[in-house]
Amino acid sequence: MSSREIRLVSRPNGMPTTANFTLAQVELDPLHDQQVLVRNLFMSVDPYMRGRMNEGKSYVPPFELGKPLEGGAVGEVIESRAAGFKPGDAVTSNCGWREYFIASPKELRPVSRGVQPLSVYLGALGMTGMTAWVGLNLVEVKAGDVVFISGAAGAVGNVAGQLSKLRGCRVIGSAGSMEKVMLLREECGFDIAFDYKVGPVVEQLNLEAPDGIDVYFDNVGGETLEAALSTLRVHGRIIACGGISGYNESKPRPGPSNLFNMITKRLTMKGFIVRDWLDRQGEFDEEVGGLLRAGKLKNKETVVRGVGQAVAAFIGLFEGKNVGKMVVKLN
Ligand SMILES: NC(=O)c1ccc[n+]([C@@H]2O[C@H](COP(=O)([O-])OP(=O)(O)OC[C@H]3O[C@@H](n4cnc5c(N)ncnc54)[C@H](OP(=O)(O)O)[C@@H]3O)[C@@H](O)[C@H]2O)c1
């Protein structure tokens, strides 16, 4: 059996280009005992993968040149020589960026086929949905809080906004186009949304939240973090989730010029990495899965087709081409 996979061939300098990647064909070995053959149905592309394309120490090791990339995926079992897995079972794994793969049972997590489309396991019920949920719990977001979310139309942002609304918060979002702003207001229940590209963020935020905000869910960093620091109320909280505005910078940018607000306003800023919270997976599945099944939470996604389009989908994250979770459908 042959499979196609995407490999990193050179480390990007700034914005990644298609020249940094190659599509390779590989032959898979016959299955041994305790192995499962999986066909990926959907794979995830995520902003954090950009960091893994750089050399150097981080919270996850860098991707190796000449090797297939890795990442979240959901697929179906084609053949199994391991107890507990049979053809047709749906499984999630970290073996994305390829069409087929052979895995040991511990690399696979069985999921229900009752949830459709299965790409939901990469979005609202997947790593990004869990990131939104963990972030809100981290600073105990509660009814009455005014919550501002950047990257609001993205995978983490739109779920964070919907969950905040369900908790009884007033929710403000920023995103990079009027189309996204409309979606946030009309389909995701945000009270207010604005396009961060049309004017200084601090001016737009002060206009929309003249009395300040209680919580800032930071997905982008940079100018938006600086604006939030100036708009947060006394004892405000910041969820430090991501900083995509700086991921393609070759040198770190200077931090916010107004960090002194942390002191004068007695702010709290908490960073986290979602995978440190995997012991809460069951609780997340129950709460957020329940909301999804009850129709109270929507899974938003942008679907790109074919492993050959995976690199374009990944680069598209930095160009704002996605609404909700960016996924690649493999066939
Ligand atoms: N801490 C954790 O464990 C954890 C886990 C998952 C994700 N994250 C972080 O959470 C953030 C969101 O991730 P995601 O998976 O949900 O991605 P996403 O928001 O679905 O996709 C990226 C979005 O970022 C926006 N963007 C791109 N360049 C930007 C820039 N220069 N300034 C402002 N916005 C920009 C684009 O939307 P616009 O059109 O609005 O610009 C784009 O659609 C990322 O920073 C990611 O690294 C953290």
Short mmCIF file of C-alpha atoms and ligand atoms in Angstrom, two decimals:
data_model
loop_
_atom_site.label_atom_id
_atom_site.label_comp_id
_atom_site.label_asym_id
_atom_site.label_seq_id
_atom_site.Cartn_x
_atom_site.Cartn_y
_atom_site.Cartn_z
CA MET A 1 0.00 0.00 0.00
CA SER A 2 1.31 3.47 -0.80
CA SER A 3 0.58 6.75 0.94
CA ARG A 4 1.43 10.39 0.34
CA GLU A 5 2.87 12.60 3.09
CA ILE A 6 4.10 16.16 3.48
CA ARG A 7 7.69 16.65 4.59
CA LEU A 8 9.58 19.75 5.71
CA VAL A 9 12.61 20.20 3.44
CA SER A 10 13.91 23.57 4.70
CA ARG A 11 13.22 25.81 7.67
CA PRO A 12 11.09 28.88 6.80
CA ASN A 13 12.59 32.31 7.22
CA GLY A 14 9.62 34.55 7.98
CA MET A 15 6.41 33.53 6.24
CA PRO A 16 6.58 29.86 5.12
CA THR A 17 6.41 29.19 1.37
CA THR A 18 5.54 26.06 -0.61
CA ALA A 19 9.29 25.65 -1.30
CA ASN A 20 9.80 24.69 2.38
CA PHE A 21 7.75 21.51 1.88
CA THR A 22 7.53 18.52 -0.41
CA LEU A 23 4.86 15.90 -1.12
CA ALA A 24 6.40 12.43 -0.99
CA GLN A 25 5.08 8.97 -1.76
CA VAL A 26 5.92 6.09 0.61
CA GLU A 27 5.22 2.37 0.65
CA LEU A 28 3.76 1.02 3.90
CA ASP A 29 5.02 -2.26 5.38
CA PRO A 30 2.61 -5.14 6.06
CA LEU A 31 1.03 -4.97 9.52
CA HIS A 32 2.71 -6.66 12.48
CA ASP A 33 1.00 -7.83 15.66
CA GLN A 34 -0.20 -4.95 17.86
CA GLN A 35 -0.40 -2.59 14.88
CA VAL A 36 -3.29 -0.75 13.24
CA LEU A 37 -3.52 0.65 9.70
CA VAL A 38 -5.38 3.97 9.62
CA ARG A 39 -6.61 6.09 6.72
CA ASN A 40 -6.79 9.76 7.65
CA LEU A 41 -10.08 11.44 6.80
CA PHE A 42 -9.24 14.94 8.07
CA MET A 43 -5.99 16.52 9.23
CA SER A 44 -5.43 19.71 11.15
CA VAL A 45 -3.19 22.64 10.31
CA ASP A 46 -2.42 24.88 13.29
CA PRO A 47 -0.48 28.09 13.94
CA TYR A 48 1.69 26.38 16.63
CA MET A 49 3.22 24.22 13.89
CA ARG A 50 5.05 27.31 12.63
CA GLY A 51 7.12 27.34 15.83
CA ARG A 52 8.03 23.67 15.35
CA MET A 53 9.44 24.53 11.92
CA ASN A 54 12.18 26.61 13.57
CA GLU A 55 15.30 25.13 15.06
CA GLY A 56 15.88 25.56 18.79
CA LYS A 57 14.47 24.61 22.12
CA SER A 58 10.78 25.05 22.85
CA TYR A 59 7.98 23.23 24.65
CA VAL A 60 7.85 20.71 21.76
CA PRO A 61 10.86 19.52 19.73
CA PRO A 62 11.30 21.03 16.24
CA PHE A 63 10.09 19.12 13.17
CA GLU A 64 12.95 17.21 11.54
CA LEU A 65 13.99 18.05 8.00
CA GLY A 66 13.19 15.32 5.48
CA LYS A 67 10.67 13.68 7.81
CA PRO A 68 6.87 13.90 7.57
CA LEU A 69 5.26 16.65 9.60
CA GLU A 70 3.03 15.69 12.54
CA GLY A 71 -0.24 17.06 13.81
CA GLY A 72 -3.79 16.29 14.80
CA ALA A 73 -5.84 14.03 12.53
CA VAL A 74 -8.98 11.95 12.56
CA GLY A 75 -9.21 8.80 10.52
CA GLU A 76 -10.71 5.34 10.20
CA VAL A 77 -9.19 1.95 10.89
CA ILE A 78 -8.62 0.01 7.66
CA GLU A 79 -6.97 -3.10 9.14
CA SER A 80 -6.11 -4.09 12.69
CA ARG A 81 -3.91 -6.63 14.40
CA ALA A 82 -4.53 -5.09 17.82
CA ALA A 83 -7.31 -5.88 20.25
CA GLY A 84 -9.81 -3.06 20.69
CA PHE A 85 -9.60 -1.76 17.10
CA LYS A 86 -11.57 -3.02 14.10
CA PRO A 87 -12.03 -1.80 10.52
CA GLY A 88 -14.34 1.20 10.35
CA ASP A 89 -13.53 2.50 13.87
CA ALA A 90 -12.90 6.25 14.03
CA VAL A 91 -9.69 7.33 15.78
CA THR A 92 -7.81 10.54 16.45
CA SER A 93 -4.01 10.70 16.46
CA ASN A 94 -1.07 13.04 16.09
CA CYS A 95 -0.21 11.41 12.73
CA GLY A 96 -1.56 14.07 10.39
CA TRP A 97 0.05 15.41 7.19
CA ARG A 98 -0.23 11.92 5.56
CA GLU A 99 -2.93 9.81 3.99
CA TYR A 100 -2.31 6.42 5.66
CA PHE A 101 -0.19 5.34 8.60
CA ILE A 102 0.57 2.35 10.79
CA ALA A 103 0.32 2.96 14.54
CA SER A 104 0.41 1.16 17.86
CA PRO A 105 -2.79 1.30 19.95
CA LYS A 106 -1.31 3.83 22.40
CA GLU A 107 -0.98 6.38 19.56
CA LEU A 108 -4.71 6.22 18.81
CA ARG A 109 -7.76 7.53 20.64
CA PRO A 110 -11.08 5.92 19.65
CA VAL A 111 -13.90 8.43 19.06
CA SER A 112 -17.58 8.02 18.27
CA ARG A 113 -18.73 7.99 14.64
CA GLY A 114 -22.00 9.39 15.98
CA VAL A 115 -20.41 12.86 15.86
CA GLN A 116 -20.48 14.17 12.29
CA PRO A 117 -18.58 15.47 10.49
CA LEU A 118 -15.64 13.74 12.18
CA SER A 119 -13.61 16.95 11.69
CA VAL A 120 -15.42 18.24 14.82
CA TYR A 121 -12.76 16.24 16.71
CA LEU A 122 -10.18 18.69 15.36
CA GLY A 123 -12.37 21.74 16.08
CA ALA A 124 -14.93 22.34 18.83
CA LEU A 125 -14.40 18.87 20.35
CA GLY A 126 -10.69 18.77 19.57
CA MET A 127 -7.49 20.46 20.68
CA THR A 128 -8.64 23.97 19.72
CA GLY A 129 -12.02 23.66 21.45
CA MET A 130 -10.28 22.36 24.54
CA THR A 131 -7.84 25.29 24.39
CA ALA A 132 -10.77 27.71 24.51
CA TRP A 133 -12.34 25.85 27.45
CA VAL A 134 -9.07 25.56 29.42
CA GLY A 135 -8.31 29.25 28.85
CA LEU A 136 -11.67 30.38 30.22
CA ASN A 137 -11.34 28.10 33.24
CA LEU A 138 -7.81 29.31 33.89
CA VAL A 139 -9.01 32.78 34.93
CA GLU A 140 -12.48 31.65 36.06
CA VAL A 141 -14.53 33.54 33.50
CA LYS A 142 -18.01 34.01 34.97
CA ALA A 143 -21.40 35.59 34.32
CA GLY A 144 -21.23 39.36 34.05
CA ASP A 145 -17.60 39.51 32.90
CA VAL A 146 -16.87 41.65 29.84
CA VAL A 147 -14.61 39.40 27.76
CA PHE A 148 -12.56 40.57 24.78
CA ILE A 149 -11.25 37.87 22.42
CA SER A 150 -8.75 38.45 19.60
CA GLY A 151 -8.48 36.08 16.65
CA ALA A 152 -12.17 35.69 17.44
CA ALA A 153 -13.26 34.11 14.16
CA GLY A 154 -10.56 31.43 14.36
CA ALA A 155 -10.76 27.93 15.82
CA VAL A 156 -9.96 28.80 19.45
CA GLY A 157 -11.51 32.27 19.33
CA ASN A 158 -14.98 31.40 18.10
CA VAL A 159 -15.39 28.61 20.65
CA ALA A 160 -14.05 30.85 23.44
CA GLY A 161 -16.65 33.45 22.44
CA GLN A 162 -19.54 31.00 22.26
CA LEU A 163 -18.61 29.43 25.62
CA SER A 164 -18.28 32.87 27.22
CA LYS A 165 -21.77 33.79 25.99
CA LEU A 166 -23.13 30.54 27.44
CA ARG A 167 -21.56 31.53 30.79
CA GLY A 168 -23.46 34.83 30.70
CA CYS A 169 -20.64 37.18 29.70
CA ARG A 170 -20.69 40.22 27.47
CA VAL A 171 -18.41 39.25 24.59
CA ILE A 172 -16.37 41.44 22.23
CA GLY A 173 -14.32 39.97 19.40
CA SER A 174 -11.77 41.25 16.90
CA ALA A 175 -11.11 39.64 13.52
CA GLY A 176 -9.52 40.54 10.20
CA SER A 177 -12.44 41.21 7.85
CA MET A 178 -16.01 42.53 7.81
CA GLU A 179 -17.22 39.09 6.70
CA LYS A 180 -15.74 37.60 9.89
CA VAL A 181 -17.16 40.43 12.00
CA MET A 182 -20.65 39.69 10.65
CA LEU A 183 -20.24 35.97 11.33
CA LEU A 184 -19.23 36.63 14.93
CA ARG A 185 -22.24 38.85 15.50
CA GLU A 186 -24.83 36.86 13.58
CA GLU A 187 -23.80 33.23 13.99
CA CYS A 188 -21.57 33.00 17.07
CA GLY A 189 -23.57 35.28 19.37
CA PHE A 190 -20.84 37.89 20.03
CA ASP A 191 -22.35 41.12 21.38
CA ILE A 192 -19.82 43.25 19.53
CA ALA A 193 -17.16 42.53 16.92
CA PHE A 194 -14.79 44.79 15.01
CA ASP A 195 -12.24 44.52 12.20
CA TYR A 196 -8.79 45.14 13.71
CA LYS A 197 -7.41 46.09 10.30
CA VAL A 198 -9.53 49.21 9.75
CA GLY A 199 -8.06 51.38 12.52
CA PRO A 200 -5.97 51.34 15.71
CA VAL A 201 -7.19 48.51 17.94
CA VAL A 202 -7.04 50.64 21.10
CA GLU A 203 -9.40 53.22 19.58
CA GLN A 204 -11.88 50.60 18.38
CA LEU A 205 -11.77 48.73 21.69
CA ASN A 206 -12.30 51.89 23.75
CA LEU A 207 -15.21 52.80 21.53
CA GLU A 208 -16.85 49.39 21.94
CA ALA A 209 -16.05 48.99 25.65
CA PRO A 210 -16.03 52.51 27.12
CA ASP A 211 -16.25 51.10 30.66
CA GLY A 212 -13.37 48.68 30.12
CA ILE A 213 -13.05 44.90 29.96
CA ASP A 214 -12.62 42.28 32.70
CA VAL A 215 -10.94 39.55 30.67
CA TYR A 216 -8.74 39.51 27.58
CA PHE A 217 -8.35 36.16 25.72
CA ASP A 218 -5.15 36.75 23.76
CA ASN A 219 -4.65 34.76 20.56
CA VAL A 220 -2.57 37.30 18.67
CA GLY A 221 -0.28 39.39 20.94
CA GLY A 222 1.33 42.56 19.52
CA GLU A 223 -0.78 45.68 19.10
CA THR A 224 -3.94 43.95 20.33
CA LEU A 225 -2.34 42.89 23.62
CA GLU A 226 -1.16 46.45 24.12
CA ALA A 227 -4.70 47.75 23.48
CA ALA A 228 -6.16 45.25 25.96
CA LEU A 229 -3.64 46.25 28.65
CA SER A 230 -4.85 49.81 28.41
CA THR A 231 -8.56 48.86 28.38
CA LEU A 232 -8.59 46.24 31.17
CA ARG A 233 -10.24 47.27 34.44
CA VAL A 234 -8.58 47.04 37.85
CA HIS A 235 -8.04 43.34 38.73
CA GLY A 236 -8.57 42.38 35.09
CA ARG A 237 -7.32 39.00 33.83
CA ILE A 238 -5.42 38.06 30.67
CA ILE A 239 -5.51 34.55 29.17
CA ALA A 240 -2.16 34.26 27.35
CA CYS A 241 -3.07 31.67 24.72
CA GLY A 242 -1.16 32.65 21.57
CA GLY A 243 0.65 35.41 19.74
CA ILE A 244 0.19 34.70 16.04
CA SER A 245 1.05 38.28 15.01
CA GLY A 246 4.69 37.47 15.84
CA TYR A 247 5.05 33.86 14.64
CA ASN A 248 6.72 34.77 11.34
CA GLU A 249 9.00 37.48 12.75
CA SER A 250 12.68 36.60 12.44
CA LYS A 251 13.58 38.65 15.56
CA PRO A 252 11.37 38.93 18.66
CA ARG A 253 9.50 42.20 18.73
CA PRO A 254 9.69 44.46 21.80
CA GLY A 255 6.94 43.76 24.32
CA PRO A 256 3.99 46.07 24.96
CA SER A 257 5.04 49.61 25.84
CA ASN A 258 2.36 49.80 28.55
CA LEU A 259 3.17 46.69 30.60
CA PHE A 260 3.20 48.93 33.68
CA ASN A 261 -0.59 48.58 33.65
CA MET A 262 -0.01 45.11 35.16
CA ILE A 263 1.07 46.87 38.33
CA THR A 264 -1.17 49.91 38.50
CA LYS A 265 -4.30 47.88 37.69
CA ARG A 266 -3.20 44.75 39.64
CA LEU A 267 -3.74 42.59 36.55
CA THR A 268 -3.25 38.82 36.32
CA MET A 269 -1.84 37.21 33.18
CA LYS A 270 -1.84 33.41 32.93
CA GLY A 271 -0.20 31.42 30.17
CA PHE A 272 -0.91 27.76 29.42
CA ILE A 273 -0.26 24.91 27.01
CA VAL A 274 -3.37 22.85 26.40
CA ARG A 275 -1.63 19.49 26.42
CA ASP A 276 -0.73 20.00 30.11
CA TRP A 277 -4.46 19.70 30.75
CA LEU A 278 -5.11 16.29 29.18
CA ASP A 279 -6.16 14.87 32.55
CA ARG A 280 -9.26 17.10 32.18
CA GLN A 281 -10.17 15.60 28.77
CA GLY A 282 -13.14 13.63 30.17
CA GLU A 283 -14.60 16.71 31.84
CA PHE A 284 -14.13 18.72 28.63
CA ASP A 285 -15.76 15.99 26.48
CA GLU A 286 -18.73 15.84 28.79
CA GLU A 287 -19.32 19.58 29.12
CA VAL A 288 -18.48 20.82 25.62
CA GLY A 289 -19.70 17.62 23.91
CA GLY A 290 -23.00 18.06 25.75
CA LEU A 291 -23.32 21.65 24.55
CA LEU A 292 -22.60 20.60 20.97
CA ARG A 293 -25.11 17.72 21.05
CA ALA A 294 -27.71 20.06 22.55
CA GLY A 295 -27.20 22.49 19.65
CA LYS A 296 -25.99 25.23 22.02
CA LEU A 297 -22.48 25.33 20.55
CA LYS A 298 -21.70 25.46 16.82
CA ASN A 299 -18.65 23.91 15.18
CA LYS A 300 -17.30 26.37 12.62
CA GLU A 301 -14.76 25.15 10.08
CA THR A 302 -13.07 25.85 6.76
CA VAL A 303 -12.44 22.69 4.74
CA VAL A 304 -9.68 22.46 2.15
CA ARG A 305 -9.53 19.29 0.02
CA GLY A 306 -6.59 16.97 -0.62
CA VAL A 307 -3.20 16.36 0.97
CA GLY A 308 -1.67 18.39 -1.87
CA GLN A 309 -3.50 21.48 -0.54
CA ALA A 310 -2.36 21.04 3.08
CA VAL A 311 0.59 23.43 2.79
CA ALA A 312 -1.59 26.14 1.24
CA ALA A 313 -4.10 25.62 4.06
CA PHE A 314 -1.33 25.99 6.65
CA ILE A 315 0.05 29.18 5.05
CA GLY A 316 -3.54 30.42 4.79
CA LEU A 317 -3.75 30.58 8.60
CA PHE A 318 -1.31 33.50 8.53
CA GLU A 319 -3.34 35.20 5.81
CA GLY A 320 -6.64 34.87 7.66
CA LYS A 321 -8.11 32.53 5.06
CA ASN A 322 -10.00 30.44 7.61
CA VAL A 323 -13.23 30.95 9.47
CA GLY A 324 -13.34 28.59 12.44
CA LYS A 325 -11.07 25.55 12.38
CA MET A 326 -8.92 25.11 9.26
CA VAL A 327 -9.01 21.40 8.32
CA VAL A 328 -7.87 19.41 5.31
CA LYS A 329 -10.17 16.65 4.03
CA LEU A 330 -8.14 13.74 2.71
CA ASN A 331 -9.39 11.30 0.14
N1 LIG B 1 -1.76 27.78 24.42
C1 LIG B 1 -2.16 26.72 23.75
O1 LIG B 1 -2.11 25.58 24.23
C2 LIG B 1 -2.71 26.91 22.37
C3 LIG B 1 -3.38 25.86 21.71
C4 LIG B 1 -3.92 26.11 20.45
C5 LIG B 1 -3.76 27.35 19.85
N2 LIG B 1 -3.06 28.31 20.50
C6 LIG B 1 -2.89 29.64 19.91
O2 LIG B 1 -4.16 30.21 19.77
C7 LIG B 1 -4.16 31.09 18.65
C8 LIG B 1 -5.31 30.73 17.73
O3 LIG B 1 -5.06 29.44 17.20
P1 LIG B 1 -6.13 28.76 16.24
O4 LIG B 1 -5.72 27.35 16.06
O5 LIG B 1 -7.49 29.07 16.73
O6 LIG B 1 -5.88 29.51 14.86
P2 LIG B 1 -6.97 30.32 14.05
O7 LIG B 1 -7.36 31.50 14.88
O8 LIG B 1 -8.03 29.40 13.59
O9 LIG B 1 -6.18 30.78 12.75
C9 LIG B 1 -5.29 31.81 12.75
C10 LIG B 1 -6.00 33.19 12.60
O10 LIG B 1 -5.11 34.16 13.11
C11 LIG B 1 -5.41 35.40 12.51
N3 LIG B 1 -4.16 36.09 12.20
C12 LIG B 1 -3.20 35.71 11.32
N4 LIG B 1 -2.19 36.62 11.32
C13 LIG B 1 -2.53 37.57 12.22
C14 LIG B 1 -1.91 38.78 12.68
N5 LIG B 1 -0.72 39.18 12.22
N6 LIG B 1 -2.57 39.52 13.61
C15 LIG B 1 -3.77 39.13 14.09
N7 LIG B 1 -4.40 38.00 13.70
C16 LIG B 1 -3.79 37.24 12.78
C17 LIG B 1 -6.19 35.10 11.23
O11 LIG B 1 -7.50 35.63 11.39
P3 LIG B 1 -7.87 37.17 11.02
O12 LIG B 1 -8.52 37.13 9.68
O13 LIG B 1 -8.77 37.57 12.13
O14 LIG B 1 -6.57 37.94 10.98
C18 LIG B 1 -6.25 33.58 11.17
O15 LIG B 1 -7.47 33.11 10.67
C19 LIG B 1 -2.80 30.97 18.00
O16 LIG B 1 -1.98 32.01 18.47
C20 LIG B 1 -2.31 29.64 18.51
O17 LIG B 1 -0.90 29.54 18.50
C21 LIG B 1 -2.55 28.12 21.74
#
